[in-house]
Amino acid sequence: MSTNRENFQEFFSSTSGKLGSILLVIFILISVFVVFTYPLNFGNTIWSNPSYWSDYPKSAPPTWVSIFGTENVEHQIIDFTSPVDVIPISNQEQRLYSYTLNYDSNISPTFLSLSMYDVVYHDRPPTISVSILRPDNEEILIYRDVISSPRQGEEGPYVRYSDSPFRINLSGDKSVSSNLIEFVQDKSNSQISVNDIVGSNEKYIFSSFSSTNPQEVLHGEYQILIKFVVNNENDSISKIRFVLGGSSYGLLGTDSLGRNLSVGLLFGFPIALLIGLTTSTITTMIGTSMGIISGYTGGRTDTIIQRFADTLSNIPLLPILLFLIFIFGPQLWLVMTILVLFGWPGLTIIIRSMVLQINSSQSIEAAKSLGASKWRIMYRHIFPQLAPFIFAQLVFFTPAAILAEASLSFLGLGDPSIPTWGQILENGFRTGGVYIGYWWWILPPGLLIVITAMIFVFIALALEPVVNPKLKKM
Amino acid sequence: MSLLQTLIVRGLSLIVVLITVLFLSVIVLGATGYSDRLLTATVSEELRGLRQSLSQNIRDPTELEQVIEDRREQLIEFYGLDRPWYYRLPDMVFRILTLDLGEARTLRSFTGSNRVSDIVLERLPNTVLLITSATIITSIIGLYVGVKIATQVGSRLERSVSYFSAISYALPAWWLGIIFIILFAFQLRILPSSGMYSVPPPTEPFALFLDKLVHAILPVFTLVIVSVGSWSYAVRTMVLNISQEDFVNVARAKGLPENLVMRRHIIRVAAPPIVTSLILGLTGSLGGAILTETVFGWPGMGRLYYEAILAADESVIVALTFMFTLLYVIARFILEILYVVLDPRVRYK
C-alpha cells in the first residue's frame, strides 16, 4: 500500500495531472469571480432581454481582428449625466451637455442612437435637441423632440421613461433625414431627396463630401452637443446616452442580437462546473452505495438491484433524455436528475463485482467474526478499499455530464433561463453562423466545452496509475 | 440447445428494455396530458375527413351535425378518451409499437405525407446507413491500430493514440462536425457542407450513388474520429492483458511465429471482450448519430429529432424515441449473437 504523499507525487509527476490541475484551478477562480459579480437571475433579466443589448452592434467580430488588416470602427457608448453648462433663458433653463471625440477611422459608424432615462418634469414638458459640430465647423441639428405632454387627469410631477428608456435609432429616422437634407444638398451640390439618405444618415453626418469618393470620412474633432430645455428648475433627467455603433466589439464579439459574447461565455463557467460536478457526485454516491449493498447483502436484494440496473443501463440515453426533457420542459435541474437516474447503474454493476472479490478476503472475515454489524463492515471495511477507484470514477463521469447537457442544449432543449455554452453555440448554429462565417460565435463556446471536459479527462488519466497500481509503467 | 437458450435469455432481457422504455414513455405521456392531446387531435382529424365526405351527400346542416356528433361520441369511446389515461395504457403501447400515432403537426415526409409512420420510416434507412458504415470503419481501424500498438507499448505511436483517445472522449461529435464543415466545405471547398444529395440531384443511378457517397464522407468521418480513439485504446488494453497470460508465453516458448501467436492465441481470446466493449459503446454512437445528422443536415431520424423539437411535434418525438430504442435493441442483439459465436464458453456451459 502506498502512502498518500506517494500518491500525490505520482499524480503530479505526470504532465496530464499537472495540466489538468492548473486548468481546473483557473476555471474555479473564474467561476468564483462570476458567482460574486453576476446577478443571480442573469439569464432572464440580462441575457434573454433584447432591450438590454439594443445599444450594442449586431453580429460584430472581436476588436482584435483589426490586427489582420480589417478596417474597424470602435464602438462608443457615451453617457451624459451632468450638464457642462446651465444657461437661464427668460423663465426657461437650458442645460448643455457636450462631448468631444476624435474621429480618425476610415469608415463611418455603423449606426447612431440616442436614449433617455428617467425624465421627471413639473409644469410643461422639456425639449431635447441634439446637434453635431463637425471638424469643418459646420453645426448640424440632427434631432429635436418634446417629451410627451401630461395625459388627461395625470397629476404632476410627471415621470417618463423610468421603466424602460426611450430609444431612437438616429440612422434610420426620417425626421433626422429631414433635418440633414438641406446640409447634404448644399455640401454635395446635388438634388438628393430625404428618401435617399434615410437609413444611412450616419454616413452623411460623417462624410467629407469629396467628389472623388463619396464614402470618404471627414477626420478630426467632432463635438456632440445636446440641449435639454426645461421650464422648471426641479425638472430632471438621469442619463442621456449617445451611441456610435462600431463594426467590432470587445474580446469575443457579439451575436445577432448584439449580446456581448464574452459576458455570456463567462457565465457558462460556473454553470458547466456545477452541472458536471453535482451530477457526477450524486451519481457516484448512489452508484457506490447500491453496488456495495448489492454485492455484500446478496440474495434477493442483489437480484432486484442488478435486474434494475441492467435494464436502466441498457436504455439508450440521448433519445430518452430528449423525450423526457421535451415533455417536461427544458429545466436544468431536470436534466441533471435524468442524468443521475440513468448514470448510476453502470457504476453499480462494476462496484458489485469488485465487492464480491473483497468479500472473500480475510479482513472481512475477521471483521465478521469480531461481530461487526453489516453496515459497519460495508462502511468501514469495504468502502475504504474502493475509495480511490470511486474517486477516479467521479472525475471520469464529470465530462460526460457536461457533454450531455451541451448536446441537449445544442439540440434546442437548453434551459432558457440559464445560458450555457451549448445554448450559445446552438443560437449561432441555428442563425446559420456556420454558413455566414460568424466564427467568433461558433468556435469559442465549443472550445470551452472541450477544454472543460479535457480537464477532467486529464485528471482521470493521471489518477489511473494511482488507483490501479497494476498499470504502473512496466 | 444451450446456444439457443443463451440467445433467448439475452433476447428476452433486451425485450424487457424495450418494454420498459415503452411503458415509461406512455406513463409520462398519460400523466402529463400529452396522450389526451394526441388522441383528441386524431379524433378531430377523422371528423374533419368525415365532414368533407358527408357534405356531398347530406344537404341538411342539422342532420349533418347530428351524424358528426354521433360519430364523435363513438370515436371518443373507441379511443377511451372518456376514461382516465391509465385505462388506455395497453392501447397506447400498441399504437406506439405500430407507429400508429396519427398525423404530424407541421412536418412532412419527402413524398408529402403527414402520417408519422411515413415520415419516420422514410428516414430510417438513412440513419442505419450512417451508423453501420461508421461502426464498420471504426471497428476495422480500431482493431488494426489497437493490435499494432499493443505490440509496441511505450512507443511514440502508442502514446499518441492514448492521448488521442483521451481527447476524443472530451470531443463532442457536433462541434467536431461544425469544425469539419468550416474546414473542408468552406475553407478548402472540397466536400459538400450538408444534405444527402446535391441540388438538383443527378438523374443517372451511378452518379446518384456517387453523389450520396460524397455527401456521406464528412458525417461518417466525424463519427469515426470521435469513437476510433477510445476503441483502439480498448483493443490495446484487452490484447495487452491477454498477451501477459501464461499460455501466450508457452506458445512463444514453443517457437511459434509471432504473427501466429497474435492471431490464434491472443486475438482469438481477446475477441469476446472486444465485442463487449463494442456493445457498451453502442448507445454512445447512437447519440453521436443524432447530433451528427443534425449538424450535417443528413435526412435521417436524428435530424428529424431536431426538426421535431423545433416544430414542437410531439407525436413524431414519441415515434422517434421508440424507433431509436428499437434500433439499439436490434443492433445490440446482433452483437450478442456475435459474442456467443466468438466465445465458446457461453455455448458449452
mmCIF file with all atom_site columns, N, CA, C and O in Angstrom, chain B residues 318-336:
data_model
loop_
_atom_site.group_PDB
_atom_site.id
_atom_site.type_symbol
_atom_site.label_atom_id
_atom_site.label_alt_id
_atom_site.label_comp_id
_atom_site.label_asym_id
_atom_site.label_entity_id
_atom_site.label_seq_id
_atom_site.pdbx_PDB_ins_code
_atom_site.Cartn_x
_atom_site.Cartn_y
_atom_site.Cartn_z
_atom_site.occupancy
_atom_site.B_iso_or_equiv
_atom_site.pdbx_formal_charge
_atom_site.auth_seq_id
_atom_site.auth_comp_id
_atom_site.auth_asym_id
_atom_site.auth_atom_id
_atom_site.pdbx_PDB_model_num
ATOM 1  N N  . VAL B 1 318 ? -42.323 11.065  -29.945 1.00 0.00 ? 318 VAL B N  1
ATOM 2  C CA . VAL B 1 318 ? -42.633 9.769   -29.331 1.00 0.00 ? 318 VAL B CA 1
ATOM 3  C C  . VAL B 1 318 ? -42.191 8.645   -30.259 1.00 0.00 ? 318 VAL B C  1
ATOM 4  O O  . VAL B 1 318 ? -41.504 7.699   -29.849 1.00 0.00 ? 318 VAL B O  1
ATOM 5  N N  . ALA B 1 319 ? -42.552 8.763   -31.534 1.00 0.00 ? 319 ALA B N  1
ATOM 6  C CA . ALA B 1 319 ? -42.209 7.727   -32.502 1.00 0.00 ? 319 ALA B CA 1
ATOM 7  C C  . ALA B 1 319 ? -40.697 7.566   -32.616 1.00 0.00 ? 319 ALA B C  1
ATOM 8  O O  . ALA B 1 319 ? -40.178 6.448   -32.660 1.00 0.00 ? 319 ALA B O  1
ATOM 9  N N  . LEU B 1 320 ? -39.973 8.687   -32.610 1.00 0.00 ? 320 LEU B N  1
ATOM 10 C CA . LEU B 1 320 ? -38.515 8.619   -32.760 1.00 0.00 ? 320 LEU B CA 1
ATOM 11 C C  . LEU B 1 320 ? -37.862 7.971   -31.551 1.00 0.00 ? 320 LEU B C  1
ATOM 12 O O  . LEU B 1 320 ? -36.930 7.177   -31.698 1.00 0.00 ? 320 LEU B O  1
ATOM 13 N N  . THR B 1 321 ? -38.344 8.325   -30.348 1.00 0.00 ? 321 THR B N  1
ATOM 14 C CA . THR B 1 321 ? -37.777 7.722   -29.137 1.00 0.00 ? 321 THR B CA 1
ATOM 15 C C  . THR B 1 321 ? -37.913 6.207   -29.208 1.00 0.00 ? 321 THR B C  1
ATOM 16 O O  . THR B 1 321 ? -36.969 5.462   -28.925 1.00 0.00 ? 321 THR B O  1
ATOM 17 N N  . PHE B 1 322 ? -39.096 5.762   -29.623 1.00 0.00 ? 322 PHE B N  1
ATOM 18 C CA . PHE B 1 322 ? -39.315 4.328   -29.746 1.00 0.00 ? 322 PHE B CA 1
ATOM 19 C C  . PHE B 1 322 ? -38.411 3.721   -30.814 1.00 0.00 ? 322 PHE B C  1
ATOM 20 O O  . PHE B 1 322 ? -37.770 2.694   -30.595 1.00 0.00 ? 322 PHE B O  1
ATOM 21 N N  . MET B 1 323 ? -38.317 4.372   -31.974 1.00 0.00 ? 323 MET B N  1
ATOM 22 C CA . MET B 1 323 ? -37.521 3.821   -33.074 1.00 0.00 ? 323 MET B CA 1
ATOM 23 C C  . MET B 1 323 ? -36.047 3.725   -32.708 1.00 0.00 ? 323 MET B C  1
ATOM 24 O O  . MET B 1 323 ? -35.376 2.762   -33.060 1.00 0.00 ? 323 MET B O  1
ATOM 25 N N  . PHE B 1 324 ? -35.545 4.732   -31.989 1.00 0.00 ? 324 PHE B N  1
ATOM 26 C CA . PHE B 1 324 ? -34.131 4.681   -31.606 1.00 0.00 ? 324 PHE B CA 1
ATOM 27 C C  . PHE B 1 324 ? -33.885 3.559   -30.614 1.00 0.00 ? 324 PHE B C  1
ATOM 28 O O  . PHE B 1 324 ? -32.861 2.869   -30.681 1.00 0.00 ? 324 PHE B O  1
ATOM 29 N N  . THR B 1 325 ? -34.825 3.358   -29.670 1.00 0.00 ? 325 THR B N  1
ATOM 30 C CA . THR B 1 325 ? -34.665 2.266   -28.728 1.00 0.00 ? 325 THR B CA 1
ATOM 31 C C  . THR B 1 325 ? -34.694 0.932   -29.477 1.00 0.00 ? 325 THR B C  1
ATOM 32 O O  . THR B 1 325 ? -33.899 0.029   -29.213 1.00 0.00 ? 325 THR B O  1
ATOM 33 N N  . LEU B 1 326 ? -35.621 0.840   -30.441 1.00 0.00 ? 326 LEU B N  1
ATOM 34 C CA . LEU B 1 326 ? -35.736 -0.385  -31.227 1.00 0.00 ? 326 LEU B CA 1
ATOM 35 C C  . LEU B 1 326 ? -34.440 -0.654  -31.990 1.00 0.00 ? 326 LEU B C  1
ATOM 36 O O  . LEU B 1 326 ? -33.908 -1.759  -31.989 1.00 0.00 ? 326 LEU B O  1
ATOM 37 N N  . LEU B 1 327 ? -33.919 0.396   -32.602 1.00 0.00 ? 327 LEU B N  1
ATOM 38 C CA . LEU B 1 327 ? -32.680 0.285   -33.363 1.00 0.00 ? 327 LEU B CA 1
ATOM 39 C C  . LEU B 1 327 ? -31.553 -0.204  -32.457 1.00 0.00 ? 327 LEU B C  1
ATOM 40 O O  . LEU B 1 327 ? -30.773 -1.085  -32.811 1.00 0.00 ? 327 LEU B O  1
ATOM 41 N N  . TYR B 1 328 ? -31.515 0.371   -31.254 1.00 0.00 ? 328 TYR B N  1
ATOM 42 C CA . TYR B 1 328 ? -30.495 -0.017  -30.289 1.00 0.00 ? 328 TYR B CA 1
ATOM 43 C C  . TYR B 1 328 ? -30.634 -1.488  -29.927 1.00 0.00 ? 328 TYR B C  1
ATOM 44 O O  . TYR B 1 328 ? -29.661 -2.241  -29.929 1.00 0.00 ? 328 TYR B O  1
ATOM 45 N N  . VAL B 1 329 ? -31.870 -1.908  -29.632 1.00 0.00 ? 329 VAL B N  1
ATOM 46 C CA . VAL B 1 329 ? -32.107 -3.288  -29.200 1.00 0.00 ? 329 VAL B CA 1
ATOM 47 C C  . VAL B 1 329 ? -31.715 -4.268  -30.304 1.00 0.00 ? 329 VAL B C  1
ATOM 48 O O  . VAL B 1 329 ? -31.076 -5.291  -30.047 1.00 0.00 ? 329 VAL B O  1
ATOM 49 N N  . ILE B 1 330 ? -32.049 -3.930  -31.556 1.00 0.00 ? 330 ILE B N  1
ATOM 50 C CA . ILE B 1 330 ? -31.713 -4.824  -32.663 1.00 0.00 ? 330 ILE B CA 1
ATOM 51 C C  . ILE B 1 330 ? -30.194 -4.927  -32.842 1.00 0.00 ? 330 ILE B C  1
ATOM 52 O O  . ILE B 1 330 ? -29.620 -6.020  -32.911 1.00 0.00 ? 330 ILE B O  1
ATOM 53 N N  . ALA B 1 331 ? -29.535 -3.760  -32.863 1.00 0.00 ? 331 ALA B N  1
ATOM 54 C CA . ALA B 1 331 ? -28.071 -3.751  -33.031 1.00 0.00 ? 331 ALA B CA 1
ATOM 55 C C  . ALA B 1 331 ? -27.417 -4.532  -31.902 1.00 0.00 ? 331 ALA B C  1
ATOM 56 O O  . ALA B 1 331 ? -26.483 -5.313  -32.102 1.00 0.00 ? 331 ALA B O  1
ATOM 57 N N  . ARG B 1 332 ? -27.919 -4.327  -30.725 1.00 0.00 ? 332 ARG B N  1
ATOM 58 C CA . ARG B 1 332 ? -27.409 -4.988  -29.541 1.00 0.00 ? 332 ARG B CA 1
ATOM 59 C C  . ARG B 1 332 ? -27.543 -6.507  -29.678 1.00 0.00 ? 332 ARG B C  1
ATOM 60 O O  . ARG B 1 332 ? -26.631 -7.267  -29.347 1.00 0.00 ? 332 ARG B O  1
ATOM 61 N N  . PHE B 1 333 ? -28.689 -6.929  -30.190 1.00 0.00 ? 333 PHE B N  1
ATOM 62 C CA . PHE B 1 333 ? -28.930 -8.365  -30.312 1.00 0.00 ? 333 PHE B CA 1
ATOM 63 C C  . PHE B 1 333 ? -27.976 -8.986  -31.324 1.00 0.00 ? 333 PHE B C  1
ATOM 64 O O  . PHE B 1 333 ? -27.455 -10.082 -31.113 1.00 0.00 ? 333 PHE B O  1
ATOM 65 N N  . ILE B 1 334 ? -27.733 -8.265  -32.420 1.00 0.00 ? 334 ILE B N  1
ATOM 66 C CA . ILE B 1 334 ? -26.789 -8.775  -33.417 1.00 0.00 ? 334 ILE B CA 1
ATOM 67 C C  . ILE B 1 334 ? -25.415 -8.968  -32.790 1.00 0.00 ? 334 ILE B C  1
ATOM 68 O O  . ILE B 1 334 ? -24.750 -9.988  -32.983 1.00 0.00 ? 334 ILE B O  1
ATOM 69 N N  . LEU B 1 335 ? -24.992 -7.993  -31.968 1.00 0.00 ? 335 LEU B N  1
ATOM 70 C CA . LEU B 1 335 ? -23.688 -8.103  -31.312 1.00 0.00 ? 335 LEU B CA 1
ATOM 71 C C  . LEU B 1 335 ? -23.670 -9.254  -30.303 1.00 0.00 ? 335 LEU B C  1
ATOM 72 O O  . LEU B 1 335 ? -22.664 -9.934  -30.145 1.00 0.00 ? 335 LEU B O  1
ATOM 73 N N  . GLU B 1 336 ? -24.822 -9.468  -29.635 1.00 0.00 ? 336 GLU B N  1
ATOM 74 C CA . GLU B 1 336 ? -24.897 -10.577 -28.677 1.00 0.00 ? 336 GLU B CA 1
ATOM 75 C C  . GLU B 1 336 ? -24.684 -11.917 -29.400 1.00 0.00 ? 336 GLU B C  1
ATOM 76 O O  . GLU B 1 336 ? -23.986 -12.792 -28.907 1.00 0.00 ? 336 GLU B O  1
#
